[in-house]
Short mmCIF file of C-alpha atoms in Angstrom, two decimals:
data_model
loop_
_atom_site.label_atom_id
_atom_site.label_comp_id
_atom_site.label_asym_id
_atom_site.label_seq_id
_atom_site.Cartn_x
_atom_site.Cartn_y
_atom_site.Cartn_z
CA MET A 1 18.42 -0.24 -6.48
CA THR A 2 21.75 -1.76 -5.76
CA HIS A 3 22.15 -5.31 -4.68
CA LYS A 4 25.36 -6.41 -2.90
CA GLN A 5 26.94 -9.68 -3.93
CA THR A 6 30.23 -9.49 -2.07
CA VAL A 7 31.18 -10.73 1.36
CA SER A 8 32.60 -8.71 4.20
CA ARG A 9 35.12 -11.00 5.90
CA ARG A 10 33.38 -14.39 6.06
CA ARG A 11 29.85 -13.11 5.64
CA THR A 12 28.01 -14.47 2.65
CA PRO A 13 26.59 -12.22 -0.08
CA LEU A 14 22.89 -11.48 -0.38
CA MET A 15 22.74 -12.88 3.13
CA ALA A 16 19.75 -12.45 5.17
CA ALA A 17 21.33 -12.62 8.58
CA GLY A 18 17.92 -12.78 10.16
CA LEU A 19 16.39 -15.41 7.88
CA ALA A 20 14.77 -18.24 9.75
CA LEU A 21 15.99 -21.76 9.06
CA ALA A 22 12.89 -23.86 8.38
CA LEU A 23 13.30 -27.54 9.29
CA GLY A 24 10.71 -30.14 8.42
CA LEU A 25 11.27 -33.08 10.80
CA ALA A 26 9.11 -36.18 11.07
CA ALA A 27 9.57 -36.50 14.82
CA VAL A 28 10.69 -33.72 17.16
CA PRO A 29 10.98 -33.36 20.92
CA LEU A 30 8.06 -31.82 22.82
CA SER A 31 10.14 -28.72 23.56
CA VAL A 32 10.63 -28.11 19.85
CA GLN A 33 6.94 -28.75 19.20
CA ALA A 34 6.11 -26.14 21.82
CA GLN A 35 8.42 -23.64 20.13
CA GLU A 36 6.78 -24.35 16.77
CA PHE A 37 3.33 -23.85 18.32
CA GLN A 38 4.45 -20.48 19.69
CA SER A 39 5.77 -19.58 16.23
CA ILE A 40 2.40 -20.48 14.69
CA GLN A 41 0.69 -18.31 17.31
CA ARG A 42 2.95 -15.39 16.41
CA GLN A 43 2.19 -15.90 12.71
CA SER A 44 -1.53 -15.88 13.43
CA LEU A 45 -1.07 -12.50 15.08
CA ASP A 46 0.87 -11.20 12.06
CA ARG A 47 -0.53 -8.14 10.36
CA ILE A 48 -0.28 -6.42 7.02
CA VAL A 49 1.97 -3.35 7.01
CA ALA A 50 1.49 -2.53 3.32
CA VAL A 51 -0.84 -3.53 0.51
CA VAL A 52 0.87 -3.35 -2.89
CA ASN A 53 -1.55 -3.79 -5.80
CA GLN A 54 -2.80 -7.36 -5.28
CA GLY A 55 0.03 -8.27 -2.92
CA ALA A 56 0.81 -7.59 0.71
CA ILE A 57 3.84 -7.14 2.95
CA MET A 58 3.54 -8.60 6.43
CA ALA A 59 4.93 -7.20 9.68
CA SER A 60 6.98 -10.37 10.13
CA GLU A 61 8.68 -9.78 6.77
CA LEU A 62 9.50 -6.21 7.75
CA GLU A 63 10.89 -7.34 11.12
CA GLU A 64 13.09 -9.85 9.31
CA ARG A 65 14.43 -7.15 6.99
CA VAL A 66 15.06 -4.82 9.94
CA ALA A 67 17.04 -7.54 11.73
CA GLN A 68 19.08 -8.23 8.58
CA THR A 69 19.89 -4.57 8.11
CA ARG A 70 20.82 -4.01 11.73
CA SER A 71 23.19 -6.97 11.58
CA GLN A 72 24.80 -5.84 8.32
CA LEU A 73 25.25 -2.20 9.37
CA THR A 74 26.64 -3.21 12.75
CA ALA A 75 29.12 -5.59 11.10
CA GLN A 76 30.25 -2.73 8.83
CA GLN A 77 30.46 -0.36 11.82
CA ILE A 78 27.91 1.99 10.25
CA ASP A 79 25.72 4.04 12.57
CA LEU A 80 22.10 2.96 12.60
CA PRO A 81 19.42 5.56 11.84
CA PRO A 82 16.60 6.04 14.36
CA GLU A 83 14.37 2.97 14.60
CA ARG A 84 11.32 4.63 13.06
CA VAL A 85 13.34 6.01 10.15
CA LEU A 86 14.93 2.61 9.55
CA ARG A 87 11.55 0.86 9.43
CA GLU A 88 10.05 3.46 7.11
CA GLN A 89 13.01 3.32 4.73
CA LEU A 90 13.07 -0.48 4.66
CA LEU A 91 9.33 -0.76 4.12
CA GLU A 92 9.56 1.64 1.18
CA GLN A 93 12.38 -0.50 -0.23
CA MET A 94 10.23 -3.63 0.18
CA ILE A 95 7.29 -1.92 -1.52
CA LEU A 96 9.45 -1.09 -4.54
CA GLU A 97 10.73 -4.66 -4.65
CA GLU A 98 7.19 -6.07 -4.49
CA ILE A 99 6.08 -3.84 -7.36
CA GLN A 100 9.01 -5.04 -9.46
CA LEU A 101 8.47 -8.71 -8.60
CA GLN A 102 4.83 -8.39 -9.66
CA MET A 103 5.96 -6.82 -12.95
CA ALA A 104 8.49 -9.62 -13.45
CA ARG A 105 5.82 -12.28 -12.91
CA GLU A 106 3.50 -10.56 -15.38
CA ALA A 107 6.35 -10.44 -17.93
CA GLY A 108 7.12 -14.13 -17.37
CA LEU A 109 10.64 -13.42 -16.15
CA SER A 110 12.32 -16.22 -14.23
CA ILE A 111 15.77 -17.60 -13.43
CA ASP A 112 16.14 -21.31 -14.12
CA ASP A 113 18.11 -23.63 -11.86
CA THR A 114 21.05 -23.88 -14.29
CA GLU A 115 21.63 -20.12 -14.24
CA LEU A 116 21.00 -19.96 -10.51
CA ASN A 117 23.55 -22.72 -9.84
CA ARG A 118 26.10 -20.87 -11.96
CA GLN A 119 25.55 -17.65 -10.03
CA VAL A 120 25.72 -19.35 -6.63
CA ARG A 121 28.97 -21.09 -7.59
CA ALA A 122 30.40 -17.80 -8.89
CA ILE A 123 29.55 -16.05 -5.62
CA ALA A 124 31.20 -18.84 -3.64
CA GLU A 125 34.32 -18.73 -5.82
CA SER A 126 34.53 -14.92 -5.62
CA ASN A 127 34.86 -15.37 -1.86
CA GLY A 128 37.52 -18.05 -2.18
CA MET A 129 35.18 -20.92 -1.30
CA SER A 130 33.99 -24.09 -2.92
CA LEU A 131 30.24 -24.66 -3.03
CA GLU A 132 30.57 -27.02 -0.07
CA GLN A 133 32.52 -24.43 1.94
CA PHE A 134 29.95 -21.81 1.00
CA ALA A 135 27.15 -24.03 2.31
CA ASP A 136 29.15 -24.64 5.51
CA ALA A 137 29.67 -20.88 5.98
CA LEU A 138 25.94 -20.32 5.58
CA GLU A 139 25.17 -23.05 8.08
CA ALA A 140 27.60 -21.47 10.55
CA ASP A 141 25.54 -18.27 10.20
CA GLY A 142 22.37 -20.23 10.86
CA LEU A 143 21.23 -20.10 7.23
CA ALA A 144 20.18 -22.79 4.79
CA LEU A 145 21.71 -22.87 1.31
CA ALA A 146 18.24 -23.42 -0.18
CA THR A 147 16.97 -20.24 1.49
CA VAL A 148 19.89 -18.16 0.26
CA ARG A 149 19.54 -19.64 -3.23
CA GLU A 150 16.00 -18.29 -3.41
CA GLU A 151 17.18 -14.88 -2.18
CA ILE A 152 19.76 -14.87 -4.98
CA ARG A 153 17.12 -15.97 -7.51
CA ARG A 154 14.93 -13.03 -6.43
CA GLU A 155 17.83 -10.57 -6.78
CA LEU A 156 18.62 -11.90 -10.26
CA VAL A 157 15.00 -11.51 -11.35
CA LEU A 158 15.00 -7.89 -10.14
CA ARG A 159 18.25 -7.20 -11.97
CA GLU A 160 16.91 -8.74 -15.20
CA LEU A 161 13.75 -6.65 -15.02
CA GLN A 162 15.70 -3.46 -14.35
CA GLN A 163 18.07 -4.11 -17.25
CA ARG A 164 15.16 -4.65 -19.62
CA ARG A 165 13.19 -1.61 -18.50
CA VAL A 166 16.05 0.84 -17.89
CA GLY A 167 18.81 -0.23 -20.27
CA SER A 168 16.84 0.85 -23.32
CA ARG A 169 16.50 4.35 -21.87
CA VAL A 170 20.25 5.01 -21.82
CA ASN A 171 21.69 6.74 -24.86
CA LEU A 172 25.21 8.15 -25.05
CA SER A 173 26.43 10.60 -27.66
CA ASP A 174 29.93 10.48 -29.09
CA ARG A 175 30.50 13.99 -27.73
CA GLU A 176 29.68 12.90 -24.19
CA VAL A 177 32.10 10.00 -24.44
CA GLU A 178 34.87 12.16 -25.90
CA ARG A 179 34.39 14.83 -23.23
CA PHE A 180 34.67 12.21 -20.50
CA MET A 181 37.82 10.81 -22.13
CA GLU A 182 39.39 14.29 -22.15
CA GLN A 183 38.41 15.12 -18.58
CA GLU A 184 39.28 11.78 -16.99
CA GLY A 185 42.08 10.58 -19.25
CA ALA A 186 40.11 7.39 -19.85
CA SER A 187 39.99 5.08 -22.83
CA ARG A 188 36.84 5.04 -24.98
CA GLN A 189 35.72 1.75 -23.47
CA GLN A 190 36.27 3.01 -19.91
CA ALA A 191 34.40 6.22 -20.71
CA GLN A 192 31.47 4.35 -22.24
CA GLN A 193 31.22 1.98 -19.29
CA ALA A 194 31.43 4.74 -16.68
CA LEU A 195 28.94 6.99 -18.45
CA PHE A 196 26.53 4.13 -19.10
CA GLN A 197 26.57 3.12 -15.43
CA ARG A 198 26.04 6.70 -14.28
CA ARG A 199 23.18 7.27 -16.71
CA ALA A 200 21.64 3.89 -15.92
CA ASN A 201 21.61 4.72 -12.20
CA GLU A 202 19.89 8.02 -12.92
CA GLU A 203 17.32 6.38 -15.18
CA LEU A 204 16.72 3.64 -12.63
CA GLU A 205 15.80 6.19 -9.98
CA VAL A 206 13.39 7.89 -12.37
CA TRP A 207 11.83 4.56 -13.37
CA LEU A 208 11.40 3.46 -9.75
CA GLN A 209 9.59 6.71 -8.98
CA GLU A 210 7.35 6.14 -12.00
CA ILE A 211 6.31 2.60 -11.10
CA ARG A 212 5.86 3.62 -7.45
CA SER A 213 3.48 6.43 -8.42
CA GLN A 214 1.50 4.15 -10.73
CA ALA A 215 1.03 1.36 -8.19
CA PHE A 216 -1.72 1.11 -5.61
CA VAL A 217 0.01 1.22 -2.21
CA ASP A 218 -1.69 1.29 1.16
CA ASN A 219 1.04 1.87 3.76
CA ARG A 220 -0.27 0.67 7.13
CA LEU A 221 2.94 0.94 9.15
CA ASP A 222 2.24 2.02 12.73
CA GLY A 223 -1.48 1.88 12.12
CA ARG A 224 -1.52 4.44 9.33
#
């Protein structure tokens, strides 16, 4: 599973273009109260689209992910797959993420605020922004920094889990490294890095299939 942390033009990384901005206000106009009531009504009509072990994925979460993906693919001028295919692919991705997040919780994996702050600042700087400019760019996209911080925290937890579970599976022989050096004209360090990444990606796919097959999943998309 690859997780993007770069920005296309002024878009922020790990951005959920469709994430809702939750505002807790002490006093709001009646029109806003009416909108919130409608939102509560919609939530009450929400339904489960997948049960994953002891967890569940809601239709509203899937719709949010679909909106994010549509926005990102459109911005990158990439053709969208058929709607049904898109939903099925994204739900499967969310199922895999939920399985991994459950495993991370069971293993006690977490990202503390110090590490999270460092990562957020690094992402901002990699896009030529200060933290304040980064927050402003998020706000311009209708996103809250706090919301995006939690998205980044989740991505970091997934990465940590994958490194722990998959990294130990990767073994490179000297012959493999030397062959790559001869074929690609690379240094030993370059060869080791390239081969490790390739092998890690292969092992990650195998591991994801393993944990998917071992999990209890009830896919209820489209009433199935």
